[in-house]
Structure formats: structure tokens, C-alpha cells
CSV table of C-alpha atoms in Angstrom, one decimal:
chain,number,residue,atom,x,y,z
A,1,MET,CA,107.1,-2.9,158.5
A,2,LYS,CA,104.8,-5.9,158.7
A,3,ARG,CA,102.1,-5.7,156.1
A,4,ALA,CA,98.7,-7.3,156.1
A,5,ASP,CA,98.3,-10.3,153.8
A,6,CYS,CA,95.3,-9.4,151.6
A,7,THR,CA,96.1,-11.7,148.7
A,8,HIS,CA,93.2,-14.0,149.7
A,9,LEU,CA,91.0,-11.1,148.4
A,10,GLY,CA,92.8,-11.0,145.1
A,11,PHE,CA,94.7,-7.7,145.7
A,12,ARG,CA,97.6,-6.7,143.6
A,13,MET,CA,99.1,-3.5,142.4
A,14,PRO,CA,100.3,-3.5,138.7
A,15,GLY,CA,103.7,-2.1,138.0
A,16,PHE,CA,104.9,-1.8,141.6
A,17,GLY,CA,106.4,-5.1,142.6
A,18,ILE,CA,107.5,-3.9,146.1
A,19,ALA,CA,104.5,-1.8,146.9
A,20,PRO,CA,101.6,-2.8,149.2
A,21,GLN,CA,98.8,-4.7,147.5
A,22,PHE,CA,95.5,-3.3,146.5
A,23,PRO,CA,92.8,-4.0,143.9
A,24,ARG,CA,93.9,-3.9,140.3
A,25,HIS,CA,90.7,-2.2,139.4
A,26,VAL,CA,89.4,0.1,142.2
A,27,PRO,CA,85.7,1.2,142.0
A,28,SER,CA,86.0,5.0,142.2
A,29,LEU,CA,83.5,7.4,143.8
A,30,ALA,CA,82.2,8.3,140.4
A,31,ILE,CA,81.5,4.6,139.6
A,32,ARG,CA,79.7,4.1,142.9
A,33,GLN,CA,77.5,7.1,142.1
A,34,LEU,CA,76.8,6.1,138.5
A,35,PRO,CA,73.1,5.8,137.8
A,36,VAL,CA,71.9,2.3,137.2
A,37,ASP,CA,70.7,3.1,133.7
A,38,LEU,CA,74.2,4.1,132.6
A,39,LEU,CA,76.0,1.1,134.0
A,40,ASP,CA,75.7,-0.9,130.7
A,41,ALA,CA,76.9,2.0,128.6
A,42,ALA,CA,79.8,2.5,131.0
A,43,MET,CA,80.7,-1.2,130.7
A,44,GLU,CA,80.8,-0.8,127.0
A,45,GLY,CA,83.0,2.3,127.3
A,46,LYS,CA,80.4,4.6,125.8
A,47,VAL,CA,80.1,6.9,128.8
A,48,GLU,CA,82.9,9.0,130.1
A,49,VAL,CA,82.6,9.5,133.9
A,50,PRO,CA,84.8,12.3,135.2
A,51,GLY,CA,87.2,11.1,137.8
A,52,ALA,CA,86.5,7.4,137.3
A,53,GLY,CA,89.0,4.7,136.5
A,54,TYR,CA,92.2,3.4,137.9
A,55,LEU,CA,94.5,6.3,138.5
A,56,GLY,CA,92.2,8.6,136.6
A,57,ASP,CA,92.2,6.5,133.4
A,58,ASN,CA,88.6,6.6,132.0
A,59,ARG,CA,89.4,3.9,129.5
A,60,ARG,CA,89.4,1.4,132.3
A,61,ILE,CA,85.7,2.1,133.2
A,62,PRO,CA,84.4,-1.2,131.8
A,63,ASP,CA,87.0,-3.2,133.8
A,64,ILE,CA,86.3,-1.3,137.0
A,65,VAL,CA,82.5,-1.8,136.7
A,66,ARG,CA,83.1,-5.5,136.0
A,67,TYR,CA,85.5,-5.7,138.9
A,68,LYS,CA,82.8,-4.3,141.2
A,69,SER,CA,80.3,-6.7,139.9
A,70,GLU,CA,82.6,-9.7,140.3
A,71,ARG,CA,83.7,-8.6,143.8
A,72,GLY,CA,80.0,-8.5,144.8
A,73,THR,CA,79.9,-12.3,144.6
A,74,SER,CA,83.5,-13.4,145.1
A,75,SER,CA,84.6,-11.4,148.2
A,76,PRO,CA,84.8,-13.5,151.4
A,77,GLY,CA,82.4,-10.9,153.0
A,78,ALA,CA,79.9,-10.8,150.2
A,79,GLY,CA,76.3,-10.8,151.4
A,80,MET,CA,77.3,-10.2,155.1
A,81,ASN,CA,75.1,-7.8,157.0
A,82,VAL,CA,77.0,-4.9,158.6
A,83,ILE,CA,75.3,-2.0,160.5
A,84,ILE,CA,77.4,1.0,161.2
A,85,LEU,CA,76.3,3.1,164.2
A,86,ASP,CA,78.1,6.4,164.9
A,87,VAL,CA,77.8,10.0,166.1
A,88,HIS,CA,80.5,11.4,163.8
A,89,PRO,CA,80.1,14.0,161.0
A,90,VAL,CA,78.7,12.5,157.8
A,91,GLU,CA,82.0,13.0,156.0
A,92,ASP,CA,84.3,11.5,158.7
A,93,VAL,CA,87.2,10.2,156.8
A,94,ARG,CA,87.7,6.9,158.7
A,95,ILE,CA,84.0,6.0,158.6
A,96,GLU,CA,83.7,7.0,155.0
A,97,ARG,CA,86.6,4.7,154.0
A,98,HIS,CA,85.2,1.9,156.1
A,99,ILE,CA,81.7,2.0,154.7
A,100,THR,CA,82.7,2.4,151.0
A,101,TYR,CA,85.2,-0.5,151.4
A,102,LEU,CA,82.5,-2.8,152.8
A,103,ALA,CA,80.1,-1.8,150.0
A,104,ASP,CA,82.7,-2.5,147.4
A,105,GLN,CA,83.2,-6.0,148.8
A,106,GLY,CA,79.5,-6.7,148.2
A,107,MET,CA,78.4,-6.5,151.8
A,108,ASN,CA,75.0,-5.5,152.9
A,109,VAL,CA,76.1,-2.3,154.7
A,110,CYS,CA,74.0,0.5,156.1
A,111,ARG,CA,74.6,3.4,158.5
A,112,ILE,CA,72.5,4.6,161.5
A,113,HIS,CA,73.8,8.1,162.1
A,114,TYR,CA,73.0,9.8,165.4
A,115,ASN,CA,73.4,13.5,165.0
A,116,TYR,CA,73.3,16.3,167.5
A,117,ALA,CA,75.8,18.7,165.9
A,118,ASP,CA,74.9,19.4,162.3
A,119,GLU,CA,71.5,21.1,162.1
A,120,SER,CA,71.7,21.2,158.3
A,121,ALA,CA,71.4,17.4,158.0
A,122,GLY,CA,67.8,16.2,157.7
A,123,PRO,CA,66.4,13.2,159.6
A,124,GLY,CA,65.4,9.9,158.2
A,125,ILE,CA,66.5,7.9,155.2
A,126,PHE,CA,69.6,9.2,153.4
A,127,SER,CA,72.3,7.9,151.0
A,128,HIS,CA,76.0,8.7,151.1
A,129,HIS,CA,78.3,7.4,148.4
A,130,GLY,CA,75.5,4.9,147.4
A,131,VAL,CA,75.2,3.4,150.9
A,132,ARG,CA,71.9,3.6,152.6
A,133,GLY,CA,71.5,5.2,156.0
A,134,PHE,CA,69.0,6.5,158.6
A,135,ARG,CA,69.7,9.7,160.5
A,136,ILE,CA,68.3,10.4,164.0
A,137,ASN,CA,68.6,14.0,165.0
A,138,ARG,CA,68.7,15.3,168.6
A,139,PHE,CA,68.9,19.1,168.7
A,140,PHE,CA,67.6,19.8,172.2
A,141,PHE,CA,69.2,22.8,173.9
A,142,GLN,CA,72.5,24.4,172.8
A,143,GLY,CA,76.3,24.1,173.4
A,144,LYS,CA,77.5,22.0,176.2
A,145,THR,CA,74.0,21.5,177.6
A,146,ARG,CA,73.1,19.8,174.3
A,147,THR,CA,76.1,17.5,174.6
A,148,LEU,CA,75.2,16.5,178.1
A,149,TYR,CA,71.6,15.9,177.1
A,150,PHE,CA,72.7,13.6,174.3
A,151,MET,CA,75.0,11.7,176.6
A,152,GLY,CA,72.0,11.1,178.8
A,153,TYR,CA,69.8,10.1,175.9
A,154,CYS,CA,72.3,7.4,175.0
A,155,LEU,CA,71.5,5.7,178.3
A,156,ARG,CA,67.7,5.9,178.1
A,157,PRO,CA,65.2,3.5,176.5
A,158,LYS,CA,64.3,6.2,173.9
A,159,ILE,CA,67.6,5.6,172.0
A,160,LEU,CA,66.7,1.9,171.6
A,161,ALA,CA,63.2,2.7,170.4
A,162,ASP,CA,64.6,5.1,167.8
A,163,CYS,CA,67.1,2.6,166.6
A,164,ARG,CA,64.4,-0.1,166.1
A,165,LYS,CA,62.5,2.4,164.0
A,166,ALA,CA,65.7,3.0,161.9
A,167,LEU,CA,66.2,-0.7,161.5
A,168,LYS,CA,62.6,-1.2,160.3
A,169,ALA,CA,62.9,1.8,157.9
A,170,LEU,CA,66.1,0.2,156.4
A,171,ASP,CA,64.4,-3.2,156.2
A,172,ILE,CA,66.9,-4.9,158.4
A,173,ASP,CA,65.8,-8.4,159.7
A,174,PRO,CA,66.8,-8.4,163.4
A,175,GLU,CA,67.0,-12.2,163.4
A,176,GLN,CA,69.7,-12.4,160.7
A,177,PRO,CA,73.3,-12.7,161.8
A,178,SER,CA,74.8,-9.2,161.6
A,179,ILE,CA,77.8,-7.1,162.6
A,180,LEU,CA,77.0,-4.1,164.7
A,181,HIS,CA,80.0,-1.9,164.1
A,182,ILE,CA,80.2,1.0,166.7
A,183,HIS,CA,82.4,4.0,166.0
A,184,ASP,CA,81.6,6.0,169.2
A,185,PRO,CA,81.7,4.9,172.8
A,186,LEU,CA,78.4,6.7,173.6
A,187,LEU,CA,76.6,4.1,171.4
A,188,LEU,CA,78.1,1.0,173.1
A,189,PRO,CA,75.3,0.7,175.7
A,190,LEU,CA,72.8,0.8,172.7
A,191,ALA,CA,74.6,-2.0,171.0
A,192,GLY,CA,74.4,-4.1,174.1
A,193,LYS,CA,70.7,-3.5,174.4
A,194,LEU,CA,70.2,-4.5,170.7
A,195,VAL,CA,72.0,-7.8,171.1
A,196,GLU,CA,70.2,-8.5,174.4
A,197,ASN,CA,66.7,-7.6,173.3
A,198,SER,CA,66.4,-7.4,169.5
A,199,MET,CA,69.3,-8.9,167.6
A,200,PRO,CA,70.5,-12.0,169.4
A,201,ASN,CA,72.5,-13.4,166.4
A,202,SER,CA,74.6,-10.3,166.0
A,203,ARG,CA,78.1,-9.4,167.2
A,204,VAL,CA,79.3,-6.0,168.4
A,205,ILE,CA,82.6,-4.6,167.0
A,206,TYR,CA,83.9,-1.4,168.6
A,207,ASP,CA,86.1,0.9,166.5
A,208,ARG,CA,88.1,2.8,169.1
A,209,HIS,CA,89.4,5.9,167.4
A,210,GLU,CA,91.1,7.5,170.5
A,211,VAL,CA,93.0,6.6,173.7
A,212,TYR,CA,90.1,7.4,175.9
A,213,GLU,CA,91.9,6.6,179.2
A,214,ASP,CA,93.9,9.7,178.6
A,215,TRP,CA,90.9,11.8,177.5
A,216,LEU,CA,90.0,13.4,180.8
A,217,HIS,CA,86.9,15.5,181.7
A,218,PHE,CA,86.8,17.7,184.7
A,219,GLY,CA,90.5,17.1,185.1
A,220,ARG,CA,90.3,13.5,186.3
A,221,ILE,CA,87.6,11.3,184.8
A,222,SER,CA,87.1,9.9,181.3
A,223,LEU,CA,83.4,9.8,180.4
A,224,PRO,CA,84.0,7.5,177.3
A,225,LEU,CA,85.5,4.9,179.7
A,226,PHE,CA,82.2,5.0,181.6
A,227,TYR,CA,80.2,4.0,178.5
A,228,GLU,CA,82.8,1.4,177.5
A,229,ASP,CA,82.6,-0.2,181.0
A,230,LEU,CA,78.8,-0.4,180.8
A,231,ALA,CA,78.9,-2.4,177.6
A,232,LYS,CA,82.2,-4.3,177.6
A,233,LYS,CA,80.7,-7.7,178.1
A,234,TRP,CA,78.9,-7.3,174.7
A,235,ILE,CA,82.0,-6.3,172.7
A,236,SER,CA,83.2,-9.3,170.7
A,237,GLY,CA,85.9,-7.5,168.7
A,238,THR,CA,87.8,-4.2,169.0
A,239,VAL,CA,89.5,-2.3,166.3
A,240,VAL,CA,92.3,0.1,167.3
A,241,VAL,CA,94.1,2.7,165.1
A,242,SER,CA,97.6,1.9,166.2
A,243,GLU,CA,99.5,-1.3,167.2
A,244,HIS,CA,100.7,0.6,170.2
A,245,HIS,CA,97.2,0.7,171.6
A,246,ARG,CA,96.7,-3.1,171.7
A,247,ASP,CA,98.0,-3.8,175.2
A,248,ALA,CA,95.9,-1.1,176.9
A,249,VAL,CA,92.8,-2.2,175.0
A,250,HIS,CA,93.4,-5.9,175.9
A,251,ARG,CA,93.3,-4.9,179.6
A,252,LEU,CA,90.1,-3.0,179.1
A,253,PHE,CA,88.3,-5.7,177.0
A,254,PRO,CA,90.0,-9.0,177.9
A,255,GLY,CA,87.3,-11.1,176.1
A,256,SER,CA,87.5,-9.2,172.8
A,257,HIS,CA,89.4,-10.1,169.7
A,258,ILE,CA,91.7,-7.1,168.8
A,259,ILE,CA,92.9,-5.9,165.5
A,260,ALA,CA,94.7,-2.8,164.3
A,261,VAL,CA,93.4,-0.9,161.3
A,262,PRO,CA,95.5,2.3,161.1
A,263,ASN,CA,94.3,5.5,159.5
A,264,TYR,CA,96.2,5.0,156.3
A,265,ALA,CA,95.0,6.9,153.2
A,266,ALA,CA,93.0,5.2,150.4
A,267,SER,CA,95.5,5.7,147.6
A,268,ALA,CA,93.0,4.9,144.9
A,269,MET,CA,91.0,8.1,145.8
A,270,TYR,CA,93.8,10.4,144.8
A,271,ASP,CA,95.0,11.6,141.4
A,272,ALA,CA,98.4,10.0,141.0
A,273,ASN,CA,99.2,11.8,137.8
A,274,ALA,CA,98.5,15.2,139.3
A,275,ILE,CA,100.7,14.4,142.4
A,276,ASP,CA,103.6,13.1,140.3
A,277,GLU,CA,103.4,16.2,138.1
A,278,LYS,CA,103.4,18.5,141.1
A,279,ILE,CA,106.6,16.8,142.4
A,280,HIS,CA,108.2,16.9,138.9
A,281,LEU,CA,107.6,20.7,138.6
A,282,ALA,CA,108.7,21.6,142.1
A,283,GLY,CA,111.7,23.9,142.1
A,284,PRO,CA,112.9,27.5,142.8
A,285,GLU,CA,110.3,29.3,140.7
A,286,PRO,CA,106.9,27.6,141.0
A,287,GLN,CA,104.3,28.6,143.5
A,288,ILE,CA,104.4,26.7,146.8
A,289,HIS,CA,101.1,25.8,148.6
A,290,ALA,CA,100.9,25.1,152.3
A,291,VAL,CA,97.8,23.5,153.7
A,292,TYR,CA,96.0,22.7,156.9
A,293,ILE,CA,92.4,21.6,157.1
A,294,GLY,CA,91.2,20.6,160.6
A,295,SER,CA,90.5,21.8,164.1
A,296,LEU,CA,91.4,25.5,164.7
A,297,ASN,CA,90.6,25.5,168.4
A,298,ASN,CA,93.5,26.5,170.7
A,299,ALA,CA,91.3,25.4,173.6
A,300,ALA,CA,91.5,21.8,172.4
A,301,ASP,CA,94.9,20.2,171.5
A,302,ARG,CA,95.9,21.9,168.2
A,303,ASP,CA,98.5,24.6,168.2
A,304,VAL,CA,96.8,27.2,166.0
A,305,ASP,CA,99.0,30.0,167.3
A,306,LEU,CA,102.1,28.2,166.1
A,307,LEU,CA,100.5,27.4,162.7
A,308,LEU,CA,99.7,31.1,162.2
A,309,ASP,CA,103.1,32.2,163.4
A,310,ILE,CA,104.7,30.0,160.8
A,311,ALA,CA,102.3,31.2,158.1
A,312,ASP,CA,103.1,34.9,159.0
A,313,ALA,CA,106.9,34.3,158.9
A,314,VAL,CA,106.8,32.3,155.7
A,315,ILE,CA,104.6,34.7,153.8
A,316,ARG,CA,106.8,37.6,154.8
A,317,SER,CA,110.0,35.7,153.8
A,318,TYR,CA,108.9,34.1,150.5
A,319,ASP,CA,106.9,35.7,147.7
A,320,ASN,CA,105.8,32.4,146.2
A,321,VAL,CA,104.1,30.7,149.1
A,322,THR,CA,100.3,30.7,149.8
A,323,PHE,CA,98.7,29.2,152.9
A,324,PHE,CA,95.3,27.5,152.7
A,325,ILE,CA,93.7,27.0,156.1
A,326,GLY,CA,90.2,25.5,156.7
A,327,GLY,CA,88.1,24.2,159.6
A,328,THR,CA,85.0,25.0,161.6
A,329,SER,CA,86.0,24.4,165.2
A,330,MET,CA,87.6,27.7,166.0
A,331,ASP,CA,88.1,29.7,169.2
A,332,GLU,CA,87.6,33.5,169.2
A,333,GLY,CA,91.3,34.2,169.5
A,334,SER,CA,92.1,32.1,166.5
A,335,ARG,CA,89.3,33.7,164.5
A,336,VAL,CA,90.6,37.2,165.2
A,337,LYS,CA,94.2,36.3,164.4
A,338,ILE,CA,93.3,34.5,161.1
A,339,GLU,CA,91.2,37.5,160.0
A,340,GLU,CA,94.0,39.9,160.8
A,341,LEU,CA,96.6,37.8,158.9
A,342,ALA,CA,94.4,37.2,155.9
A,343,GLY,CA,93.8,41.0,155.6
A,344,ARG,CA,97.5,41.8,156.1
A,345,HIS,CA,98.8,39.3,153.5
A,346,ASP,CA,96.3,40.2,150.7
A,347,GLY,CA,95.1,36.7,149.6
A,348,ARG,CA,98.2,34.7,150.4
A,349,LEU,CA,96.7,33.4,153.6
A,350,ARG,CA,93.3,32.1,152.6
A,351,PHE,CA,90.8,31.0,155.2
A,352,LEU,CA,88.3,28.6,153.7
A,353,GLY,CA,86.0,27.9,156.6
A,354,TYR,CA,84.3,24.5,156.3
A,355,VAL,CA,86.0,22.5,153.5
A,356,PRO,CA,84.1,19.5,151.9
A,357,ARG,CA,86.0,16.2,151.7
A,358,GLU,CA,86.4,16.4,147.9
A,359,LYS,CA,88.0,19.8,148.1
A,360,THR,CA,90.3,18.8,151.0
A,361,VAL,CA,91.6,16.0,148.8
A,362,LYS,CA,92.3,18.4,145.9
A,363,LEU,CA,94.0,21.0,148.2
A,364,THR,CA,96.3,18.3,149.6
A,365,GLU,CA,97.1,16.9,146.2
A,366,ARG,CA,98.3,20.4,145.2
A,367,ALA,CA,100.1,21.2,148.4
A,368,HIS,CA,103.9,21.1,149.0
A,369,ILE,CA,103.8,21.1,152.8
A,370,GLY,CA,101.1,20.3,155.3
A,371,PHE,CA,100.8,20.7,159.1
A,372,LEU,CA,99.9,18.7,162.2
A,373,LEU,CA,100.8,20.7,165.3
A,374,VAL,CA,99.7,19.7,168.8
A,375,ARG,CA,100.1,22.1,171.7
A,376,PRO,CA,103.0,20.9,173.9
A,377,ASP,CA,101.0,21.5,177.0
A,378,ALA,CA,98.0,19.5,175.7
A,379,ARG,CA,96.9,16.8,178.2
A,380,TYR,CA,96.0,14.5,175.3
A,381,TRP,CA,99.5,13.9,174.1
A,382,VAL,CA,99.4,10.2,173.0
A,383,ARG,CA,100.8,8.0,170.2
A,384,THR,CA,98.4,8.4,167.3
A,385,SER,CA,97.8,7.3,163.7
A,386,PRO,CA,96.6,10.6,162.1
A,387,ASN,CA,94.5,10.5,158.9
A,388,LYS,CA,96.2,13.8,158.0
A,389,ILE,CA,99.8,12.5,158.0
A,390,PHE,CA,99.1,9.5,155.7
A,391,GLU,CA,97.1,11.7,153.4
A,392,TYR,CA,100.1,14.1,153.2
A,393,LEU,CA,102.4,11.1,152.3
A,394,VAL,CA,100.2,9.7,149.6
A,395,CYS,CA,99.9,13.2,148.1
A,396,GLY,CA,103.7,13.8,148.1
A,397,THR,CA,103.1,16.7,150.6
A,398,VAL,CA,105.9,17.1,153.2
A,399,PRO,CA,104.4,16.8,156.7
A,400,ILE,CA,105.4,19.3,159.4
A,401,ILE,CA,104.7,17.6,162.6
A,402,ARG,CA,104.7,18.3,166.3
A,403,ALA,CA,102.9,15.3,167.8
A,404,ASP,CA,103.6,11.7,168.9
A,405,VAL,CA,102.8,9.8,165.7
A,406,ASP,CA,103.3,6.2,164.5
A,407,HIS,CA,106.3,5.4,162.3
A,408,ALA,CA,108.1,8.6,163.3
A,409,ASP,CA,111.5,6.8,162.6
A,410,ARG,CA,110.6,6.4,158.9
A,411,LEU,CA,108.8,9.8,158.6
A,412,ARG,CA,112.0,11.7,159.6
A,413,ALA,CA,113.4,11.0,156.1
A,414,CYS,CA,110.7,13.1,154.4
A,415,SER,CA,109.2,15.3,157.1
A,416,LEU,CA,110.0,17.8,159.8
A,417,ILE,CA,109.2,16.2,163.1
A,418,PHE,CA,109.4,18.0,166.5
A,419,ASP,CA,109.0,17.0,170.1
A,420,ARG,CA,106.9,18.8,172.7
A,421,GLU,CA,110.0,20.2,174.2
A,422,ASP,CA,111.1,22.0,171.0
A,423,GLU,CA,110.8,25.8,171.0
A,424,ASP,CA,108.3,27.5,168.6
A,425,ALA,CA,111.1,29.7,167.3
A,426,MET,CA,113.1,26.6,166.3
A,427,ILE,CA,110.1,25.1,164.5
A,428,VAL,CA,109.4,28.3,162.6
A,429,GLN,CA,113.1,28.6,161.5
A,430,ALA,CA,113.2,24.9,160.4
A,431,VAL,CA,110.2,25.5,158.1
A,432,LEU,CA,111.8,28.7,156.7
A,433,ASP,CA,115.0,26.7,156.0
A,434,LEU,CA,113.2,23.9,154.2
A,435,LEU,CA,111.4,26.4,151.9
A,436,GLY,CA,114.7,28.2,151.3
A,437,SER,CA,116.1,25.0,149.9
A,438,PRO,CA,114.0,24.1,146.8
A,439,GLU,CA,116.0,20.9,146.0
A,440,LYS,CA,115.6,19.6,149.5
A,441,LEU,CA,111.9,20.3,149.5
A,442,LYS,CA,111.5,18.5,146.2
A,443,ARG,CA,113.5,15.5,147.5
A,444,TYR,CA,111.4,15.3,150.6
A,445,MET,CA,108.2,15.4,148.5
A,446,GLY,CA,109.4,12.5,146.4
A,447,LYS,CA,110.4,10.5,149.5
A,448,ALA,CA,107.0,11.3,151.1
A,449,ARG,CA,105.2,10.0,148.0
A,450,ALA,CA,107.3,6.8,148.0
A,451,LEU,CA,106.8,6.2,151.7
A,452,GLY,CA,103.0,6.7,151.3
A,453,LEU,CA,102.9,3.6,149.2
A,454,ASP,CA,103.9,1.6,152.3
A,455,TYR,CA,101.0,2.9,154.3
A,456,THR,CA,97.8,2.5,152.3
A,457,TRP,CA,94.3,1.8,153.4
A,458,GLU,CA,94.0,-0.9,150.7
A,459,SER,CA,96.7,-2.9,152.5
A,460,VAL,CA,94.9,-3.2,155.9
A,461,ALA,CA,91.2,-2.8,155.2
A,462,CYS,CA,90.8,-6.6,154.7
A,463,ARG,CA,91.3,-7.1,158.4
A,464,TYR,CA,87.7,-5.9,158.9
A,465,ILE,CA,86.4,-8.7,156.9
A,466,ASP,CA,88.6,-11.3,158.6
A,467,LEU,CA,87.4,-10.2,162.0
A,468,TYR,CA,83.7,-10.2,160.9
A,469,THR,CA,84.1,-13.6,159.4
A,470,MET,CA,85.8,-15.1,162.4
A,471,LEU,CA,83.1,-13.7,164.8
A,472,LEU,CA,80.0,-14.5,162.7
A,473,TYR,CA,81.1,-17.7,160.9
A,474,PRO,CA,84.2,-19.0,162.7
A,475,GLU,CA,84.1,-22.3,160.8
A,476,THR,CA,84.8,-20.4,157.5
A,477,ALA,CA,87.3,-17.9,158.8
A,478,PRO,CA,90.5,-17.6,156.8
A,479,SER,CA,93.6,-19.4,158.2
A,480,HIS,CA,96.3,-17.3,156.7
A,481,PRO,CA,98.6,-15.9,159.5
A,482,ASN,CA,98.2,-12.2,159.1
A,483,ALA,CA,94.5,-11.9,159.2
A,484,LEU,CA,94.1,-11.3,162.9
A,485,SER,CA,97.6,-11.7,164.3
A,486,PRO,CA,99.0,-10.8,166.7
A,487,MET,CA,95.9,-11.6,168.7
A,488,LYS,CA,95.4,-10.9,172.4
């Protein structure tokens, strides 16, 4: 596998000579949320911050705080202005990793969050993981009508006026060179209007999370492609989640610089000691945890029926297995079946509903197997770089996959991977066979953990800064070969 060269940012991993590089002292979530009046005490080692420190070692708090302070002035991107615009949930994993990484590099980063889904989120100024943001809520109508209304709003002058108010509230100088980093195609026309009318010294970066040319509405058209086409002349750089998407994106945006930043897990955010202990203790007797947190909508692309069939068969076959299932996007049929199975199996199938990000991490750290199952008849069957798979790997959780995923050839050594032609009964039996062989399960867990070290967010995140620097300050862009190569 070709790794990104992030050594120009001073990245290295102590004690793992062949592992991907990442910061020796990683500012944890607890450090980022530490009140200012406690920073000095923390630097002197007088304050214990739960969960802080490299690999959970609180004795390293002074080093981590100093590291963050030093990085604020030494990072190639320090002081650069980056404005994130998105329509995603506040806790979207990719956006959260992106924003916190930029903040840890000393960038002036803020988030303008357009929200038409979560009515519990208040409008105006907010802070998430210590990063400033401004939320613009649009809750007109309900259901699909609300979605269609919002899509129209994204094309009207009102969205630009609302964004200017947000920029003013966040004290953003529109004349300063800035990166406008867009995480949703619906907001691309807005970015074009901003550059054309308000922020002439800015550059637009488009983070393309999906293969929208295969994301069809009404059976034959892709609405995201419509918004992309309206704004493509303003897009200076495009970020894709898989190397396999490069060629298609180059055809769509021929004037854009293209990089791949896959959905690898941020290894520093997980408790390595807890994960290693879980693998060490795995065997015939201990309790086995199975986990799936995500979409539970059979009407979309996830195969919820197969997931529940596996859960039912496993719980009936093994007394030591408990399933933890969570998510909010759920069709009525899935809801009825989950409730029926939860009642039948007396606490061994636990439906958790909405699961906060912090709890998802803990559940995955403790799990022995995890699932990503796509319906074989789904129209959206494309090569992907799923957050979930790389999180399973870094947690030593064996992935059970029916999907077209990156690195499938390497994943087969520590996962169960199935094609869309494979029968459900065969998949259920393969999971039963794996759980019936504790030594094989333990071996797969160890291999998953080791493979996860090859696919870390820390090894690719620097590509964002390289792209920003090249577009805003081309005369100072790094010359090392892996920053933006291969370029289209």
C-alpha cells in the first residue's frame, strides 16, 4: 500500500517502526475541551484529565498540551483560514475528524452548519470540540417536502444572505484568503456565489463523500450532479474518499486538483490498552459482543433483514453472544422485527436507538465482530471507503461485510467478506462457524488490529493541508512527492 508522506509535519509513531506515521503526542478530545484556566495546571501535571494523553496515559498531559501549543505555530497550515460548510449531522465522523485535525494544526477553522433535519439543534453560534460554528436552521414543512424545500433554498439568494450573516457573526474577514471547504453538493452553488460576490480571494474545495453519478432519483437522474454542474467552474480542488473514484471525478471536474483522503479511523481517539486487553482475553468462555450502529432502513441500501436474521441465529446458537444495534433511520418493518427479537431474546439483542459518537467508539472497542451489510439488489452498489470498516479494524473487531469496499484483498485475512451473489443462508452459516471457532475468532481479531495500523487517519490527513497550501499559496507549497500525487 502506498502511504502518504507526512514527515514534513513531524509525524512519527514511537515503538512501531513499520506502522504508519502519526503525531507522537496527539491532543485528545479531553485536552481540546480543557478550560483555559486549567491549561497551566495541566502542563505542570497537576490536573488529571480523564481520557487525555497518548494512548490513555495521563502522565503525558504536559507533553500533549505543549505539543498542541507548538503545533499551533509550526504546522505548515498554521494561521490559514478554513471555513467548513455542510448539511451533515453535527457528529458526522468524517467532518468531525476533518475539523478537529485542522484545529490541532493551528488553523483558523470554523463551521457553517445548514440544518434541516435535527430540530433539537439550536440556531446561531455554537462550539463543537472547541471549534466555533454558526448554525442556520430551515425547518419548513415535513418529510420529503422539507427536503425539496431545502434543495430549492440552496438555489435562492436567501442562502447567500444567511451565509453572510453567519460570516459576520463569526468575525470572518471576507477579503482575507480563505479555503471554503464544502462537504455537500447542495452547497456548491452557494460557494460559487461567495467567491463571485463576497470572497474573491478564496478557493473552493469540494469533499465528495459519495459516487453521486450512481445515486439516482426518480430512477434515472442524479440531483447532486445537477448542483455539481452548476458550480464546477468554481471548484479548485476535490477530495475523494477512494483512489478508485479519481478518474470519474477528473472527468466531472477537469480543472480541479484531486486528492484522496479515505475514511480511515483516527487511531489516537481509541483506547489501545482496552482493545489489546479485549483481544488477549478472547477465548471459549468470555462474553462475545456483536455491534452495528448505523442506518436501519431496508428501503435504503442496508440489509437490515439479513443483520437481524444473523442476530437471531447467533443468539439461539450461542449463550455467550450479545448484539448491540443502534441507529435512527429505521423503516417500519425493521422496527417491528427489532422489537420482536429484542423481546424474544431477553436482553441479548439490545436496541439502543440514537447512539452518541463517544458511545459508538466504546461499543466498538468492546465488540468482537461488527457488520456492514448492503442489500444485494441495492442500486447504489459502488466501491466505497466506509468509516465503519476502518473503525472495526483499529478496534480489533472482526468485520462481517457484504459490500464493495476498498482493500478487500487485504481484509480477507481478518474478515468475512461476501459478494452480492452470495446467499443469505451461506452468510449466516459463515458467521456461526466463525463464532464456533474461538481460536479463529481471536486470530482474526489480532490480524484486524494489526491491519488497522496500516489505515489510519493520521497517515492521510496531511493531504488536506498540502492541497490548501498549493491552492492559496502555490509559491510555498511542499515539494515532497506524495503530497498531491497522483494528480489529474
